[in-house]
XYZ file of C-alpha atoms in Angstrom:
730
model
C -28.195 -9.392 -17.687
C -30.013 -8.013 -14.735
C -32.581 -10.095 -12.932
C -36.051 -8.839 -11.972
C -36.302 -10.891 -8.796
C -32.785 -10.517 -7.416
C -31.973 -6.951 -8.370
C -33.596 -3.861 -6.981
C -32.523 -4.490 -3.393
C -31.563 -1.069 -2.094
C -28.401 -0.268 -0.157
C -28.566 -1.518 3.391
C -28.795 1.324 5.900
C -28.660 -0.038 9.444
C -31.060 1.576 11.905
C -29.084 0.559 14.939
C -29.137 3.689 17.072
C -26.008 2.385 18.753
C -22.965 4.339 19.775
C -20.327 4.079 16.978
C -17.850 3.065 19.673
C -19.723 -0.237 19.910
C -18.349 -1.147 16.474
C -14.806 -2.042 15.454
C -13.684 -0.556 12.155
C -13.648 -3.172 9.420
C -10.245 -2.255 7.966
C -8.538 -2.052 11.349
C -10.064 -5.389 12.305
C -8.566 -6.881 9.160
C -5.136 -5.541 10.108
C -5.558 -7.255 13.485
C -6.236 -10.498 11.613
C -3.016 -10.138 9.644
C -1.214 -9.529 12.927
C -2.389 -12.982 13.999
C -0.953 -14.438 10.806
C 2.377 -12.742 11.514
C 2.272 -14.069 15.072
C 2.323 -17.568 13.607
C 5.478 -16.625 11.695
C 7.108 -15.624 14.957
C 5.828 -18.584 16.974
C 8.796 -20.888 17.769
C 6.437 -23.823 18.315
C 5.716 -23.860 14.558
C 8.131 -25.684 12.235
C 10.539 -23.257 10.583
C 9.320 -23.484 6.994
C 5.726 -23.160 8.195
C 6.752 -19.939 9.896
C 8.291 -18.759 6.640
C 5.036 -19.608 4.847
C 3.025 -17.561 7.354
C 5.356 -14.616 6.768
C 4.785 -14.862 3.011
C 1.025 -15.201 3.551
C 0.999 -12.056 5.691
C 2.684 -10.201 2.822
C 0.280 -11.598 0.218
C -2.666 -10.663 2.433
C -1.344 -7.119 2.752
C -0.976 -6.841 -1.026
C -4.648 -7.642 -1.582
C -5.673 -5.341 1.263
C -3.996 -2.421 -0.506
C -5.227 -3.453 -3.960
C -8.855 -3.548 -2.860
C -9.600 -2.000 0.523
C -7.072 0.856 0.619
C -7.718 1.509 -3.061
C -11.436 1.840 -2.312
C -10.826 4.304 0.505
C -8.524 6.381 -1.692
C -11.204 6.460 -4.392
C -13.691 7.712 -1.800
C -11.289 10.412 -0.647
C -9.880 11.625 -3.960
C -12.759 10.874 -6.373
C -15.645 11.568 -3.973
C -17.052 8.083 -4.492
C -19.737 7.000 -2.072
C -18.929 3.855 -0.075
C -21.142 0.850 -0.740
C -21.477 0.359 3.008
C -20.811 3.306 5.293
C -18.864 2.096 8.340
C -21.068 2.141 11.466
C -18.003 3.055 13.548
C -18.211 6.560 12.063
C -14.669 6.732 10.620
C -14.401 8.637 7.347
C -11.999 7.690 4.536
C -9.209 10.111 5.545
C -9.330 9.013 9.167
C -9.243 5.382 8.099
C -6.374 5.899 5.665
C -4.348 7.752 8.274
C -4.817 5.045 10.896
C -4.249 2.259 8.357
C -0.965 3.871 7.300
C 0.227 4.172 10.900
C -0.559 0.561 11.687
C 0.599 -0.786 8.335
C 3.997 0.906 8.611
C 4.449 -0.603 12.071
C 3.303 -3.980 10.758
C 5.763 -3.924 7.850
C 8.574 -3.139 10.298
C 7.600 -6.241 12.288
C 7.486 -8.315 9.110
C 11.059 -7.412 8.214
C 12.255 -7.825 11.780
C 10.739 -11.324 11.621
C 12.714 -12.035 8.447
C 16.063 -10.591 9.477
C 16.107 -11.393 13.184
C 14.140 -14.610 13.389
C 13.585 -16.607 10.217
C 16.634 -15.900 8.067
C 19.145 -16.799 10.818
C 17.168 -19.961 11.612
C 17.175 -20.945 7.937
C 20.963 -20.590 7.864
C 21.206 -22.872 10.893
C 19.362 -25.485 8.831
C 21.587 -25.045 5.734
C 19.226 -22.781 3.743
C 21.006 -19.538 2.913
C 19.820 -16.371 1.167
C 23.159 -14.770 0.396
C 24.110 -11.116 0.246
C 26.195 -10.019 -2.799
C 29.033 -8.783 -0.579
C 29.495 -12.244 0.921
C 29.855 -14.177 -2.338
C 33.065 -15.949 -3.256
C 34.909 -15.385 -6.570
C 33.642 -18.768 -7.765
C 30.055 -17.886 -6.945
C 30.374 -14.485 -8.643
C 31.798 -16.148 -11.739
C 28.788 -18.458 -11.827
C 26.431 -15.486 -11.524
C 28.334 -13.590 -14.265
C 27.626 -16.470 -16.618
C 24.016 -16.772 -15.437
C 23.466 -13.047 -16.009
C 25.009 -13.086 -19.501
C 23.190 -16.216 -20.687
C 19.816 -16.096 -18.897
C 19.089 -12.588 -17.651
C 20.680 -10.004 -19.952
C 18.723 -11.074 -23.074
C 15.359 -10.344 -21.429
C 16.190 -7.005 -19.776
C 14.753 -3.769 -21.176
C 16.048 -0.531 -19.619
C 13.639 2.398 -19.800
C 15.090 5.901 -19.666
C 13.327 8.729 -17.817
C 13.755 12.080 -19.540
C 11.676 14.585 -21.564
C 11.774 12.260 -24.571
C 10.948 9.172 -22.508
C 8.041 9.754 -20.139
C 7.862 7.812 -16.918
C 7.060 4.210 -17.883
C 3.942 2.367 -16.851
C 4.755 -0.014 -14.019
C 2.707 -3.179 -13.815
C 0.886 -3.935 -10.598
C 3.205 -5.584 -8.046
C 6.009 -6.053 -10.556
C 9.514 -5.798 -9.114
C 11.583 -2.997 -10.625
C 14.926 -1.289 -10.211
C 15.386 2.468 -10.426
C 18.887 3.480 -11.484
C 20.935 6.647 -11.312
C 23.326 6.876 -14.259
C 26.378 9.127 -14.645
C 28.091 9.990 -17.902
C 31.655 8.786 -18.243
C 34.269 11.379 -19.286
C 32.312 14.471 -18.288
C 33.283 16.691 -15.381
C 31.033 17.071 -13.573
C 29.170 13.972 -14.802
C 25.611 14.381 -15.982
C 23.042 12.386 -14.046
C 20.136 10.514 -15.599
C 17.542 8.073 -14.291
C 16.163 4.847 -15.719
C 13.821 2.056 -14.675
C 14.364 -1.643 -15.250
C 11.719 -4.299 -14.652
C 13.086 -7.422 -12.993
C 11.923 -10.248 -15.290
C 9.019 -12.149 -13.733
C 9.693 -15.077 -16.084
C 12.844 -15.873 -14.099
C 12.987 -17.279 -10.599
C 13.323 -14.591 -7.927
C 15.671 -16.876 -5.980
C 18.681 -17.897 -8.061
C 20.256 -21.132 -6.775
C 24.031 -21.203 -6.451
C 25.998 -24.360 -7.349
C 25.963 -27.144 -4.780
C 29.160 -27.020 -2.749
C 28.358 -30.097 -0.660
C 27.450 -30.501 2.974
C 23.710 -30.311 2.291
C 23.778 -26.518 2.037
C 21.332 -24.770 -0.302
C 22.344 -21.239 -1.262
C 20.338 -18.624 -3.150
C 20.783 -15.057 -4.360
C 17.897 -12.707 -5.044
C 17.534 -11.972 -8.754
C 17.822 -8.213 -8.189
C 21.138 -8.842 -6.439
C 22.293 -10.692 -9.547
C 21.226 -7.848 -11.840
C 22.222 -4.809 -9.752
C 26.009 -5.294 -9.647
C 26.070 -6.067 -13.402
C 23.992 -3.165 -14.704
C 26.878 -1.345 -16.385
C 26.627 -3.880 -19.219
C 23.292 -2.323 -20.208
C 24.458 1.279 -20.499
C 27.401 1.921 -22.761
C 29.048 5.259 -22.004
C 27.404 5.489 -18.588
C 28.201 4.300 -15.103
C 25.450 3.055 -12.814
C 26.095 5.158 -9.721
C 23.294 3.641 -7.603
C 20.249 1.432 -7.853
C 17.443 0.280 -5.584
C 14.540 -2.128 -5.898
C 10.919 -0.979 -5.674
C 7.391 -2.147 -6.338
C 4.093 -0.343 -6.973
C 0.681 -1.652 -5.893
C -2.327 -0.539 -7.926
C -6.092 -0.485 -7.533
C -7.194 -3.931 -8.714
C -10.870 -3.820 -7.840
C -13.298 -4.142 -10.730
C -16.256 -1.773 -10.624
C -19.059 -2.558 -13.054
C -21.790 0.023 -13.561
C -25.020 -1.903 -14.088
C -26.619 0.760 -16.259
C -23.728 0.687 -18.716
C -23.522 -3.070 -19.289
C -24.697 -4.767 -22.449
C -22.540 -7.896 -22.204
C -21.178 -9.007 -18.839
C -18.367 -10.998 -20.467
C -17.134 -8.118 -22.629
C -17.490 -5.679 -19.731
C -15.395 -7.842 -17.418
C -12.782 -8.304 -20.147
C -12.595 -4.548 -20.673
C -12.291 -3.968 -16.937
C -9.452 -6.488 -16.774
C -7.617 -4.550 -19.475
C -8.131 -1.379 -17.451
C -6.955 -2.991 -14.186
C -3.281 -2.706 -15.157
C -3.819 1.043 -15.442
C -5.396 1.287 -12.004
C -4.316 4.128 -9.751
C -1.173 3.572 -7.697
C -1.962 3.062 -4.002
C 1.374 2.028 -2.476
C 5.098 2.293 -3.168
C 7.480 -0.194 -1.568
C 11.115 0.737 -1.974
C 14.423 -0.331 -0.518
C 15.436 1.735 2.495
C 18.732 2.397 0.685
C 16.868 4.811 -1.570
C 17.912 8.441 -1.208
C 15.705 11.471 -1.706
C 16.555 11.638 -5.400
C 15.097 8.209 -6.027
C 12.043 8.968 -3.924
C 11.430 12.232 -5.763
C 11.578 10.482 -9.126
C 9.025 7.883 -8.078
C 6.722 9.486 -5.557
C 6.040 12.610 -7.608
C 5.866 10.932 -10.998
C 2.519 11.872 -12.589
C 1.807 8.169 -13.121
C 2.113 7.495 -9.380
C 1.509 10.697 -7.360
C 1.609 9.150 -3.905
C 1.404 10.757 -0.481
C 4.134 10.222 2.083
C 1.926 7.792 3.983
C 1.737 5.592 0.870
C 5.525 5.069 0.716
C 6.944 2.048 2.546
C 10.725 1.989 2.891
C 11.781 -1.574 3.614
C 15.143 -3.125 4.478
C 14.799 -5.627 1.643
C 13.927 -7.906 0.054
C 11.091 -5.970 -1.552
C 8.090 -8.323 -1.819
C 8.298 -10.957 0.889
C 5.776 -13.165 -0.925
C 8.589 -14.472 -3.137
C 10.170 -16.178 -0.133
C 7.490 -18.867 -0.264
C 9.706 -20.546 -2.892
C 11.926 -21.677 -0.021
C 8.946 -23.461 1.532
C 8.594 -25.493 -1.651
C 12.175 -26.773 -1.620
C 12.563 -30.530 -1.960
C 13.595 -32.180 1.252
C 13.666 -30.445 4.640
C 10.650 -32.506 5.682
C 11.561 -31.993 9.332
C 11.035 -28.231 8.926
C 7.366 -28.620 7.992
C 4.194 -29.884 9.595
C 3.722 -33.631 9.412
C 1.887 -34.247 6.129
C -1.733 -35.292 6.390
C -3.617 -37.298 3.785
C -7.352 -36.522 3.656
C -9.465 -39.521 4.600
C -12.409 -41.053 2.759
C -15.579 -40.846 4.835
C -16.826 -44.229 5.986
C -20.119 -44.273 4.002
C -18.125 -43.838 0.764
C -15.260 -46.185 1.570
C -15.116 -49.022 -0.949
C -18.334 -47.796 -2.585
C -18.345 -47.717 -6.347
C -21.668 -45.884 -6.650
C -21.901 -42.575 -4.807
C -25.571 -42.189 -5.705
C -26.436 -45.416 -3.901
C -24.608 -44.108 -0.819
C -26.533 -40.827 -0.912
C -29.834 -42.682 -1.263
C -29.049 -44.509 1.986
C -28.335 -41.381 4.042
C -27.386 -37.736 3.913
C -23.596 -37.374 3.864
C -21.441 -34.775 5.564
C -17.775 -34.286 4.656
C -15.347 -32.105 6.631
C -12.577 -30.810 4.360
C -9.580 -30.961 4.252
C -9.575 -33.675 6.904
C -11.951 -35.734 4.775
C -11.272 -35.945 1.096
C -12.595 -33.500 -1.488
C -12.427 -36.539 -3.757
C -16.034 -37.246 -2.762
C -17.118 -34.041 -4.527
C -15.012 -34.863 -7.571
C -16.437 -38.407 -7.576
C -19.964 -36.966 -7.486
C -19.422 -34.959 -10.686
C -17.161 -37.462 -12.456
C -19.544 -40.353 -11.864
C -22.458 -38.217 -13.024
C -20.580 -37.394 -16.224
C -20.230 -41.079 -17.154
C -23.402 -42.587 -15.654
C -25.870 -43.396 -18.469
C -28.768 -42.873 -16.045
C -27.790 -39.231 -15.399
C -29.803 -36.812 -17.509
C -28.557 -33.392 -16.398
C -25.899 -31.676 -14.297
C -26.070 -28.092 -13.069
C -23.319 -26.422 -11.075
C -22.096 -23.039 -9.834
C -18.390 -22.223 -10.179
C -16.923 -19.267 -8.284
C -13.197 -19.949 -7.918
C -11.701 -22.838 -9.853
C -8.150 -24.039 -10.392
C -5.867 -25.149 -13.188
C -6.299 -28.789 -14.212
C -9.534 -29.002 -12.245
C -11.062 -32.481 -12.683
C -14.523 -31.034 -12.079
C -14.183 -28.814 -15.160
C -12.975 -31.817 -17.148
C -15.897 -33.911 -15.907
C -18.471 -31.256 -16.847
C -17.011 -31.044 -20.335
C -17.027 -34.855 -20.602
C -20.664 -34.962 -19.495
C -21.655 -32.573 -22.267
C -19.725 -34.641 -24.790
C -21.630 -37.682 -23.521
C -24.884 -35.994 -24.427
C -26.046 -34.914 -21.010
C -27.633 -31.546 -20.427
C -24.950 -29.594 -18.569
C -25.244 -26.059 -17.224
C -22.453 -24.208 -15.447
C -22.813 -20.796 -13.905
C -19.278 -19.369 -13.995
C -18.916 -16.222 -11.902
C -16.839 -13.824 -13.989
C -16.609 -11.278 -11.166
C -14.744 -13.507 -8.652
C -12.147 -10.985 -7.510
C -8.639 -11.617 -8.903
C -9.840 -14.854 -10.555
C -11.685 -13.202 -13.430
C -9.208 -14.120 -16.160
C -8.951 -17.733 -15.046
C -12.731 -18.060 -14.960
C -13.080 -16.624 -18.464
C -10.646 -19.260 -19.766
C -12.559 -22.044 -17.984
C -15.901 -20.747 -19.254
C -14.713 -20.768 -22.852
C -13.347 -24.299 -22.508
C -16.688 -25.491 -21.145
C -18.600 -23.758 -23.925
C -16.376 -25.381 -26.518
C -17.254 -28.791 -25.054
C -20.964 -28.077 -25.330
C -21.722 -26.958 -21.793
C -24.355 -24.253 -21.482
C -22.438 -21.522 -19.664
C -24.105 -18.676 -17.801
C -21.970 -15.743 -16.684
C -23.796 -14.697 -13.544
C -25.791 -11.507 -13.164
C -24.921 -7.840 -13.305
C -24.904 -6.287 -9.868
C -24.753 -9.632 -8.071
C -21.979 -12.151 -7.645
C -23.060 -15.776 -7.546
C -21.132 -17.002 -4.523
C -23.253 -20.010 -3.505
C -21.763 -23.490 -3.898
C -24.306 -25.883 -5.397
C -24.370 -28.853 -7.761
C -27.482 -30.684 -8.942
C -27.521 -34.078 -10.675
C -30.777 -35.311 -12.208
C -30.766 -39.109 -12.485
C -33.218 -41.753 -13.694
C -33.291 -44.288 -10.870
C -35.151 -47.611 -10.868
C -38.080 -45.961 -9.096
C -38.224 -42.733 -11.096
C -36.412 -39.435 -11.577
C -34.398 -38.360 -8.512
C -32.387 -35.217 -7.853
C -29.038 -35.523 -6.062
C -27.655 -32.345 -4.518
C -24.272 -31.207 -3.259
C -24.153 -28.000 -1.211
C -20.997 -26.599 0.328
C -19.358 -23.805 2.241
C -16.293 -23.672 -0.033
C -15.381 -23.475 -3.694
C -15.211 -26.292 -6.215
C -11.448 -26.054 -6.170
C -9.370 -29.182 -5.421
C -6.279 -27.091 -4.646
C -7.793 -24.893 -1.954
C -9.830 -27.857 -0.680
C -6.560 -29.219 0.727
C -5.793 -25.906 2.431
C -9.177 -24.549 3.589
C -11.540 -25.977 6.195
C -14.984 -26.403 4.650
C -18.109 -28.564 4.795
C -19.806 -30.570 2.058
C -23.354 -31.887 2.275
C -24.872 -34.516 -0.054
C -28.569 -35.345 -0.096
C -31.340 -36.606 -2.351
C -34.206 -35.458 -0.148
C -36.965 -34.241 -2.494
C -37.373 -30.792 -0.931
C -33.659 -30.059 -1.268
C -33.857 -31.195 -4.900
C -36.858 -28.977 -5.597
C -35.095 -25.973 -4.065
C -31.885 -26.683 -5.978
C -33.821 -26.785 -9.246
C -35.521 -23.521 -8.342
C -32.150 -21.956 -7.486
C -30.703 -22.798 -10.899
C -33.872 -21.645 -12.653
C -33.475 -18.384 -10.774
C -29.834 -18.050 -11.834
C -30.266 -18.981 -15.489
C -33.720 -17.615 -16.295
C -36.466 -15.424 -14.903
C -38.110 -17.873 -12.535
C -39.919 -16.274 -9.582
C -42.410 -17.177 -6.930
C -40.916 -20.457 -5.742
C -41.929 -21.386 -2.214
C -38.607 -22.338 -0.693
C -38.534 -25.424 1.481
C -34.945 -25.730 2.681
C -32.675 -23.195 0.998
C -32.508 -19.682 2.422
C -31.326 -17.463 -0.417
C -29.603 -14.083 -0.497
C -30.225 -11.345 -1.415
C -33.918 -12.182 -0.962
C -34.317 -13.740 2.470
C -31.014 -14.628 4.110
C -30.340 -11.428 6.092
C -33.876 -11.216 7.477
C -34.015 -14.924 8.302
C -30.697 -14.846 10.122
C -31.732 -11.849 12.206
C -35.029 -13.602 12.962
C -33.183 -16.717 14.159
C -31.029 -14.594 16.464
C -34.066 -12.727 17.713
C -35.864 -16.004 18.411
C -33.059 -16.926 20.823
C -33.567 -13.566 22.530
C -37.254 -14.316 22.958
C -36.505 -17.782 24.332
C -34.089 -16.319 26.872
C -36.651 -13.755 27.982
C -39.179 -16.579 28.402
C -36.762 -18.615 30.506
C -36.186 -21.257 27.807
C -32.744 -22.627 26.818
C -31.080 -20.118 24.479
C -27.657 -20.381 22.929
C -25.945 -19.298 19.684
C -22.723 -20.645 18.240
C -21.681 -19.285 14.848
C -18.545 -19.810 12.793
C -17.637 -17.616 9.841
C -14.807 -15.770 8.121
C -16.063 -12.238 8.768
C -18.735 -10.489 10.844
C -19.498 -7.001 9.556
C -23.255 -6.631 8.987
C -24.699 -4.020 11.400
C -28.142 -5.636 11.429
C -26.747 -8.995 12.514
C -24.507 -7.316 15.095
C -27.407 -5.337 16.511
C -29.450 -8.543 16.821
C -26.567 -10.272 18.603
C -26.242 -7.357 21.036
C -29.964 -7.559 21.805
C -29.745 -11.316 22.364
C -26.760 -10.859 24.654
C -28.614 -8.292 26.720
C -31.463 -10.800 27.129
C -29.021 -13.354 28.534
C -28.304 -15.514 25.469
C -24.844 -17.101 25.681
C -23.155 -16.460 22.336
C -19.914 -17.958 21.031
C -18.615 -16.553 17.749
C -15.743 -18.192 15.894
C -14.619 -15.497 13.440
C -11.375 -16.072 11.611
C -10.849 -12.608 10.173
C -12.784 -9.340 10.351
C -15.067 -8.851 13.342
C -16.788 -5.487 13.745
C -18.712 -6.625 16.817
C -17.108 -5.442 20.039
C -17.541 -8.075 22.775
C -17.634 -7.686 26.542
C -19.097 -4.168 26.565
C -20.887 -3.865 29.917
C -24.623 -3.942 29.415
C -24.294 -4.506 25.670
C -22.251 -7.601 24.825
C -21.370 -9.161 28.189
C -22.538 -12.589 27.021
C -20.657 -12.607 23.718
C -17.296 -14.281 23.331
C -15.368 -14.068 20.034
C -12.433 -16.305 19.195
C -10.249 -16.541 16.121
C -8.285 -19.627 15.097
C -5.271 -19.146 12.823
C -3.457 -22.381 12.028
C -2.060 -24.446 9.173
C -5.394 -24.635 7.339
C -7.403 -21.512 6.524
C -10.616 -21.592 8.565
C -13.321 -21.122 5.925
C -16.476 -23.034 6.906
C -19.645 -21.130 7.820
C -21.793 -22.813 10.467
C -24.608 -21.556 12.701
C -26.211 -23.278 15.689
C -29.337 -22.083 17.501
C -30.471 -23.827 20.693
C -34.123 -22.903 20.028
C -35.499 -23.930 23.401
C -34.170 -27.513 23.246
C -35.222 -27.948 19.595
C -31.827 -27.132 18.050
C -31.291 -26.007 14.491
C -27.994 -26.208 12.618
C -27.205 -24.446 9.350
C -24.329 -24.414 6.874
C -23.833 -21.504 4.496
C -21.749 -20.066 1.691
C -22.157 -16.595 3.198
C -20.243 -14.596 5.742
C -22.254 -12.163 7.836
C -21.444 -9.108 5.739
C -23.589 -6.584 3.840
C -22.030 -7.677 0.539
C -22.994 -11.315 1.142
C -26.501 -10.450 2.284
C -27.262 -7.771 -0.313
C -24.969 -8.055 -3.336
C -24.377 -11.786 -3.728
C -26.413 -14.862 -4.447
C -25.774 -17.006 -1.368
C -27.477 -19.906 0.323
C -27.905 -21.100 3.889
C -29.368 -24.546 4.431
C -30.360 -26.680 7.422
C -28.765 -29.903 8.581
C -31.740 -31.831 9.925
C -30.460 -35.337 10.560
C -29.751 -35.479 14.330
C -26.677 -37.616 13.689
C -25.150 -34.980 11.425
C -26.224 -32.198 13.747
C -24.446 -33.936 16.585
C -21.283 -34.248 14.580
C -21.258 -30.568 13.645
C -22.063 -29.207 17.090
C -20.157 -31.587 19.343
C -17.503 -32.791 16.903
C -16.647 -29.511 15.159
C -17.921 -26.401 16.933
C -17.328 -27.918 20.355
C -13.762 -28.855 19.521
C -12.956 -25.397 18.119
C -14.345 -23.753 21.250
C -12.000 -25.863 23.365
C -8.877 -24.984 21.298
C -6.209 -23.758 23.722
C -3.271 -23.703 21.289
C -4.224 -21.672 18.210
C -7.261 -19.716 19.424
C -7.177 -16.037 20.366
C -9.930 -14.176 22.199
C -11.142 -10.783 20.990
C -10.966 -8.142 23.727
C -13.274 -5.167 24.083
C -10.430 -2.861 22.965
C -10.363 -4.677 19.563
C -7.094 -6.505 20.271
C -6.709 -10.267 20.504
C -5.133 -12.291 23.273
C -4.023 -15.895 23.136
C -5.935 -18.264 25.347
C -3.715 -19.103 28.333
C -1.912 -22.447 27.954
C -3.508 -25.381 29.756
C -2.552 -25.986 33.355
C -0.563 -29.097 34.251
C -2.775 -32.123 33.759
C -5.237 -30.320 31.495
C -5.532 -31.525 27.879
C -3.743 -29.634 25.120
C -6.313 -29.124 22.361
C -5.269 -27.882 18.953
C -8.510 -28.183 17.016
C -7.022 -28.787 13.571
C -4.853 -31.611 14.885
C -7.874 -33.047 16.694
C -9.817 -33.025 13.424
C -7.007 -34.871 11.662
C -7.007 -37.526 14.376
C -10.793 -37.792 14.270
C -10.777 -38.208 10.486
C -8.308 -41.083 10.732
C -10.321 -42.775 13.463
C -13.687 -42.323 11.779
C -12.734 -43.234 8.214
C -13.220 -46.949 8.905
C -16.370 -46.769 11.038
C -19.673 -44.938 11.200
C -18.759 -41.686 12.988
C -22.294 -40.583 13.653
C -24.380 -41.702 16.608
C -27.970 -40.598 17.225
C -27.980 -38.072 20.047
C -30.074 -35.374 21.627
C -28.232 -32.132 21.263
C -29.674 -29.822 23.866
C -27.965 -30.980 27.082
C -24.752 -31.790 25.232
C -24.523 -28.358 23.674
C -25.351 -26.535 26.849
C -22.626 -28.542 28.530
C -19.920 -27.828 25.957
C -16.638 -27.295 27.697
C -15.832 -23.598 27.741
C -12.541 -21.929 28.334
C -12.461 -20.138 31.714
C -11.914 -16.820 29.901
C -15.568 -16.754 28.835
């Protein structure tokens, strides 16, 4: 249902008055981010299987980019749809699509060069072989003959293409073969075409029998099927075949005025997703013009030349991640790291007692996500706990938090879960989880039409010896134990009354029609967050103009919002020193003379996905530190329920600013600096005698050292922050 307090926020139209050249295009900035991922695949200092993983990640990233971003631009161009947020750089959809295609084609060429020239030969040197059909021995071919007959042939379904058999529907990102058939016994032979889906239920990499010597050999499933296709077509000869894959529009668009039930609407949209418009065709570069004509001009696809990507195989590099998961080969991966238990929770059986003693800060994945699981699991069993309320955006299979919420309801506690059904590409999984929770007796709310609930909050109401107390967990990342081992995020636990009051108000807002709460600590989007953030930036500008200490350090995934960028430009022009740590998209253009001279932007791409959102404001020697669920983007500020919240304990502030932001700013291994021409350049390696600082490794070391002692010392932040070591490039 729609919400009277949160809906009705109009589209954000920035009144910047700035030259469009002061902005970097969002989509092109994203492609630059994926270039940094591919750089890690080519970096010889990374272990080999980690490099392979980065290559697969770059391919998976590109898939989603086409499914959502390119699909949206095509809808604007072909269906005259208005963009939700017009790009301030002034590029229209056709211009963007043309430039995206140019860069994406070049990027794909580099991906395959990385596979063929760099990674595949190195894998062979370490006894991991992806074999070509022409190089197989008679014994290996005999094994594959049997494998094809017994495992593959029974699940294959050839689909003819002719007037009686219209072009088949191709599932999004499914691997297929297109075949050219010739009649046997006719002169000249008659040619026909057919399509065959490569079964997704079978492993893409077929292992060959162990021949000793520690060698692991694999054949791609399409290379098992292709040479044996004649068995499917009696009376025909398969003259040629190539592999291909189609990417479709996978974005769900829900029209608020047409919704009666959010659940049924999302389910219907999911059914429609598999019929989404085709946006990209990947096909083996062995394909001739006949194959291309059959596919590109098929009414079901209808793709422009720029949408066709001819690749030197294998089609779909994401499947290569299976090699990363091979047993053994430990020396080809990063040294494993076990998340540490934070000192205040070590050997503590009661997490609520620990939170009563002090606010707790946990830095994932270096410090264990088990503290968050413990918080919910203990609440589910504690007889003194009366109620649990939690938001769920992206979950995971076998999530102990879901199990604990269900157990709490079965134990008679009042349990409410807001499950966001519109979490992109996780909709089906969230529907399954929501139904399981409902079955257990949890009161499930499905979010709100027109707004995604993206904030990360859990509230536990407990009867303590001195009365009712509210315990709160707020975070920058999802309640997902799987990604919590892969993403860098922050967790904050508190039982301070004002945080508890705000958390209760937040859930009342999400589940009912509550309005008019006077917020103490939480800054909530879409109501206040954008304006408050701009005001905080502008306050630094005013301090600088008054000669007071002024400094901004902000860490986020993406920086797109024109209002925030304009405020940062104004602060820079007033002399505020600004460090931005932006992992992915950054539309702000730094180092423009007279505009952004005082702004430095770095991006860190490493083993863990940088995901935490942190903001520091010097505030004239009265520093303020905030954590948030929101990136600085119009969608987060205007079309999502997000929260930003202060960290007020000076000990925790010190840890965030000196121990996290300060360390990232000193990274001279995995950090790149954004240039004014929108490209990124690695920070020069340290000179002889200078320390080598790889921030993620430093955080691992710090977590080990601090797990057995109190890591937090009272400190005054102002002089320390102003004296943060800065790379000479700034």
